[in-house]
C-alpha positions in Angstrom: 158.8 89.2 -159.1 155.5 92.3 -159.8 154.7 94.7 -157.4 150.3 95.1 -156.5 150.1 96.8 -159.8 151.5 93.7 -161.9 154.4 95.9 -163.1 158.3 94.9 -162.9 159.9 96.8 -159.9 163.1 99.1 -161.2 165.4 97.0 -159.1 164.8 94.0 -161.3 165.0 95.8 -164.7 168.1 95.4 -166.9 169.2 99.1 -167.1 169.7 100.1 -170.9 166.7 100.9 -173.1 164.2 98.1 -174.2 165.8 96.4 -177.4 169.1 97.3 -176.8 169.7 93.6 -175.7 167.9 92.0 -179.0 170.0 89.4 -180.7 172.3 90.3 -184.2 174.4 87.7 -184.8 175.3 84.1 -183.1 178.3 82.5 -184.6 180.4 79.6 -183.8 183.9 78.7 -184.6 185.3 75.3 -184.6 189.2 75.7 -183.9 191.6 72.9 -183.7 195.6 73.1 -181.9 198.1 70.5 -182.8 200.1 68.8 -180.2 203.4 68.7 -180.6 205.1 65.3 -179.2 206.1 66.1 -176.0 202.5 67.3 -174.9 200.7 64.3 -176.5 199.3 62.1 -173.6 197.9 58.8 -173.4 195.1 58.0 -171.4 191.9 56.0 -171.6 190.3 58.4 -174.1 193.1 57.6 -176.4 196.4 59.6 -177.6 195.9 62.8 -177.9 197.2 64.5 -181.2 195.1 68.1 -181.0 193.0 70.0 -179.3 189.7 71.1 -180.5 187.3 73.5 -179.2 183.9 75.0 -180.5 183.4 78.7 -179.8 180.1 80.8 -179.5 179.9 84.9 -180.0 176.5 86.5 -179.2 176.3 89.6 -179.8 173.8 92.3 -179.4 172.4 95.0 -182.0 174.0 97.7 -179.5 177.1 96.0 -179.6 177.4 94.0 -176.2 179.5 90.6 -177.4 179.4 87.3 -174.9 181.3 84.2 -175.6 180.3 80.5 -174.8 181.8 77.2 -175.1 180.5 74.0 -176.7 181.8 71.0 -175.5 183.4 69.6 -179.3 182.5 65.9 -178.1 185.1 64.8 -180.8 183.1 66.7 -183.6 183.9 70.4 -183.4 182.7 71.0 -186.9 179.5 69.0 -186.7 178.8 71.2 -183.3 179.8 74.5 -184.8 177.5 73.6 -187.8 174.6 72.7 -186.4 175.0 76.4 -183.9 175.1 78.1 -187.4 172.9 76.8 -189.7 169.9 75.2 -186.8 170.0 77.4 -183.8 171.6 80.8 -185.5 168.9 82.4 -187.2 166.0 81.1 -185.1 167.3 83.7 -182.3 167.8 86.5 -184.2 165.8 89.4 -182.9 165.4 87.6 -180.0 166.1 89.0 -176.5 169.7 88.2 -175.1 168.9 88.8 -171.3 166.0 85.9 -171.7 168.5 83.2 -171.6 166.2 81.0 -169.6 163.7 81.1 -172.1 165.7 81.2 -175.2 167.5 77.9 -173.2 163.9 76.2 -173.4 163.3 77.5 -176.6 166.2 76.2 -178.3 165.5 72.6 -176.1 161.9 72.7 -177.6 162.9 73.4 -181.2 165.7 70.8 -181.3 163.7 68.4 -178.5 161.5 66.8 -181.5 164.3 65.9 -184.2 167.8 65.8 -182.6 166.6 64.7 -178.7 167.7 66.4 -175.7 171.3 64.8 -175.4 174.2 64.8 -177.1 175.2 67.8 -180.0 171.6 69.3 -179.2 173.3 69.7 -175.7 176.4 70.5 -176.5 175.0 73.0 -179.2 172.9 74.7 -176.6 175.4 74.6 -174.1 177.9 77.1 -176.0 174.9 79.9 -176.9 173.5 79.8 -172.7 176.9 80.9 -171.7 177.8 83.3 -174.5 173.8 84.7 -173.5 174.4 84.7 -169.3 178.3 86.6 -170.9 175.8 89.3 -171.8 173.3 89.2 -168.9 176.4 90.5 -167.1 178.6 92.7 -168.8 174.8 94.7 -169.6 174.8 95.5 -165.9 178.5 95.6 -165.4 178.8 93.1 -163.1 181.2 89.6 -162.7 178.8 86.8 -163.9 179.1 85.3 -160.1 177.4 88.7 -158.7 174.6 88.4 -161.3 174.0 84.9 -160.3 173.7 85.5 -156.7 176.8 85.0 -155.5 180.3 86.9 -155.5 184.3 86.6 -155.9 186.1 84.1 -153.6 188.7 81.1 -153.5 188.2 78.1 -155.1 190.0 74.9 -154.6 191.2 73.1 -157.5 192.7 70.2 -158.7 194.9 69.4 -161.6 193.4 67.4 -164.3 192.5 68.1 -167.6 194.8 66.5 -170.4 197.1 65.0 -168.1 198.6 62.9 -165.2 198.6 59.9 -167.9 199.9 56.0 -168.5 203.5 57.5 -167.7 205.7 55.8 -165.7 205.5 55.8 -162.4 208.9 57.9 -161.7 207.5 60.1 -164.9 204.2 60.8 -163.3 205.9 61.5 -160.0 207.6 64.4 -161.9 204.8 65.6 -162.9 202.7 65.8 -160.0 205.8 67.0 -158.1 206.0 70.2 -160.2 202.0 70.7 -159.9 202.7 70.7 -156.4 205.2 73.1 -156.4 203.0 75.5 -158.5 200.4 75.4 -155.6 198.0 72.6 -156.4 196.9 70.5 -153.1 194.7 67.8 -155.2 195.7 66.0 -158.2 194.1 63.3 -161.1 195.3 61.0 -161.6 193.8 58.6 -165.1 193.3 54.8 -164.6 191.8 52.8 -167.2 195.0 50.9 -167.7 195.6 47.4 -166.2 194.4 47.2 -162.4 198.3 46.4 -161.2 200.0 49.4 -163.6 197.2 51.8 -162.0 197.7 51.1 -158.7 201.6 50.8 -159.5 201.3 54.5 -160.6 199.1 55.4 -157.3 201.6 54.1 -154.9 204.2 56.2 -156.1 202.3 59.1 -156.1 201.1 58.2 -153.0 204.9 58.2 -151.6 206.1 61.1 -153.3 203.3 63.4 -152.2 202.3 62.5 -149.0 199.0 62.1 -147.3 198.9 66.3 -147.7 197.8 66.3 -150.9 194.9 65.0 -152.0 194.7 62.5 -154.8 191.4 61.6 -156.9 191.2 58.8 -159.9 189.7 58.6 -162.9 189.0 55.2 -164.8 187.0 56.6 -167.9 184.6 54.1 -168.0 187.6 51.6 -168.6 186.8 49.3 -165.6 184.9 45.7 -165.0 183.0 45.4 -162.4 185.9 42.7 -162.0 189.0 45.5 -162.0 186.6 47.7 -159.2 186.3 44.4 -156.6 190.1 44.2 -156.9 191.3 47.8 -157.0 188.3 49.8 -154.6 190.5 48.5 -151.4 194.2 49.4 -152.5 192.1 52.8 -153.3 191.0 53.4 -149.6 194.1 52.2 -148.6 195.8 55.1 -150.3 193.4 57.4 -149.2 192.2 58.3 -152.9 189.6 61.1 -152.6 187.3 59.2 -155.3 186.9 56.8 -158.2 185.3 58.9 -161.2 183.7 57.2 -164.1 184.5 53.5 -163.4 181.8 52.3 -165.7 179.7 53.9 -168.8 177.3 56.4 -166.6 174.1 54.3 -168.2 175.3 51.0 -166.6 173.5 51.6 -163.5 173.3 48.5 -162.1 177.4 48.2 -162.0 177.3 51.5 -160.4 175.1 50.0 -157.2 177.1 47.1 -156.8 180.4 49.1 -156.5 178.9 51.7 -154.3 178.0 48.9 -152.0 181.3 47.6 -151.9 183.3 51.0 -151.8 184.7 53.0 -149.0 185.9 55.1 -151.7 183.1 57.7 -153.0 182.4 57.4 -156.9 181.7 60.2 -159.3 180.3 60.4 -162.7 178.1 63.2 -164.3 180.4 65.0 -167.5 179.1 62.5 -169.8 175.5 63.2 -168.5 173.0 66.1 -170.2 170.1 67.8 -168.9 168.9 67.2 -165.5 166.6 64.6 -165.9 169.6 62.8 -167.0 171.0 64.1 -163.6 168.1 62.9 -161.2 168.1 59.7 -162.1 171.8 59.6 -161.2 171.0 60.9 -158.1 167.8 59.1 -157.5 170.2 55.8 -157.7 172.1 56.6 -154.8 175.1 55.8 -155.6 177.2 58.3 -156.9 177.6 61.2 -154.4 180.0 63.3 -156.4 178.0 65.0 -159.4 180.1 66.3 -162.2 178.3 68.2 -164.7 180.0 69.9 -167.4 178.8 73.6 -168.2 179.4 73.1 -171.8 177.7 69.8 -172.1 174.7 69.8 -170.0 172.4 73.0 -171.3 174.9 75.8 -170.0 174.7 77.7 -166.7 171.1 77.6 -166.9 170.9 73.7 -166.9 173.7 73.6 -164.8 171.7 75.7 -162.1 169.4 73.4 -161.8 171.3 70.4 -161.5 173.5 71.6 -158.7 169.8 72.3 -157.1 169.1 68.9 -157.5 172.3 67.9 -156.1 172.5 70.0 -153.1 169.0 69.4 -152.1 170.2 66.0 -151.8 173.3 66.6 -149.5 175.7 65.7 -152.8 178.7 67.7 -153.7 179.0 69.3 -157.0 182.6 69.2 -158.9 182.0 70.5 -162.6 184.3 68.8 -165.3 185.8 71.2 -167.3 189.5 70.9 -169.4 189.3 72.2 -173.0 189.2 76.0 -173.0 189.8 79.0 -171.1 186.1 80.3 -171.6 184.5 77.0 -170.0 186.8 77.1 -167.3 186.1 81.0 -166.5 182.2 80.0 -166.6 183.0 77.4 -164.1 184.5 79.2 -161.7 182.0 82.0 -161.6 179.3 78.9 -161.1 181.1 77.0 -158.3 181.4 81.0 -156.6 177.5 81.2 -157.3 176.3 78.1 -155.5 176.2 77.2 -151.9 179.6 74.5 -151.2 180.5 74.6 -154.2 183.6 71.9 -154.4 186.5 71.5 -156.8 187.2 73.5 -159.9 189.1 71.3 -162.4 191.9 73.2 -163.8 193.5 71.6 -167.2 197.2 71.2 -166.4 198.4 70.1 -169.3 201.9 70.6 -170.4 200.5 72.6 -173.9 196.9 74.5 -173.9 196.7 77.6 -176.1 193.3 77.2 -175.9 194.1 77.6 -172.6 196.8 80.4 -172.4 196.2 82.1 -175.4 192.8 82.3 -176.6 191.3 84.8 -174.2 193.1 87.3 -171.5 192.4 87.9 -168.3 192.0 84.5 -166.9 192.3 83.7 -163.1 195.8 82.3 -162.1 196.0 79.8 -158.9 197.2 81.0 -155.8 200.0 79.4 -153.8 197.1 77.9 -151.5 195.7 75.8 -154.6 192.6 77.8 -155.0 191.4 80.1 -158.2 189.5 83.5 -157.6 187.2 85.2 -160.5 188.2 88.6 -161.0 185.5 91.6 -160.7 185.8 92.5 -164.3 182.2 92.6 -165.8 181.0 89.1 -167.7 183.3 85.9 -167.4 185.9 88.1 -166.5 187.9 87.6 -170.2 188.0 88.9 -173.6 188.3 86.0 -176.3 190.8 87.0 -179.1 189.6 86.8 -182.4 193.0 86.7 -184.2 194.2 83.7 -182.7 190.0 82.1 -183.7 191.3 83.4 -187.3 194.3 81.5 -187.1 194.0 78.3 -185.8 191.2 76.6 -188.0 189.8 73.3 -187.6 191.3 70.5 -188.1 189.3 67.2 -189.9 189.2 64.4 -187.5 189.5 63.1 -183.8 191.8 64.6 -181.5 192.2 61.2 -179.9 194.6 58.5 -181.5 193.2 55.1 -180.7 195.6 53.2 -178.4 
């Protein structure tokens, strides 16, 4: 916005000296935390044996630090190396407050060699998130206010690496504990067999009653016949949505399922960029849109995707299940968009990346909501000692089942 002289009004300028937000360093850290036996879970993506993450730190020449998370994509060391060897040098000296411009610059630089999806989107996401953290810190605002919103309670569901393929009685005990802690919605993992999946859901509904919302996620493991069999019973059980019965690229399958379903279909955590989401939305089969800010290109691209979804009357329920950094960014994001949906809260039995990596993370209320603090930026401080004490462990975080 400019006045008649072509200059930017004072109220639209960052109140710091020229050059104060120049980037001094971009650094990505691959970290790993082994999981003890009692904390390991079997679900559609495999059997968990460790937690991996890629943490991104951006520093400015005047000492501001912003933090972000790039989804590890089962290749945490590769994503960290891509950031450090491909993107970091190119960004040095540029203006950290120009988050949108730098996002575009990174995307254009990678497009000709890496494409705009996959590893490229993951790498960009972590840096973009850190840039928005810096922008908000520079003007001493919580990120949601920088984005045009304000801190408010956001409903959460119990998700992440939890509620897997255990016996029904074990799942009921886990779910009842989560409800006692404040959650009013839980997400059960499907994709085993239809019979065992339904037995688990029936046990949960009987134990929890009708007031607790149950969501489901098949991790793209269902066949079209599985979906035809499971959908009527999901509707009878009052399930809120069926997430990713198929891979998101299997468009015909989603369209066929939507023609049969009385249960909304959800997808998006395995898509990248607004163009991919535009195709998903245009096809009309999926009504619950689930971008992951650590995958889609960060907050910059996440806002574009949310605008597309909301313009088409669809709900936005971001995916977030790795560390407290992406969880904090997602909470602020939901406070800043119109009619923000559920926050996915990782309720793993053991996750130091959620509990020990940062200070200042929000806690669930007795009403089942999270509210971000008024602290500047993401509202959290990262423990760099934790990063040093948890070097990367080679290999995938999941063992084949």
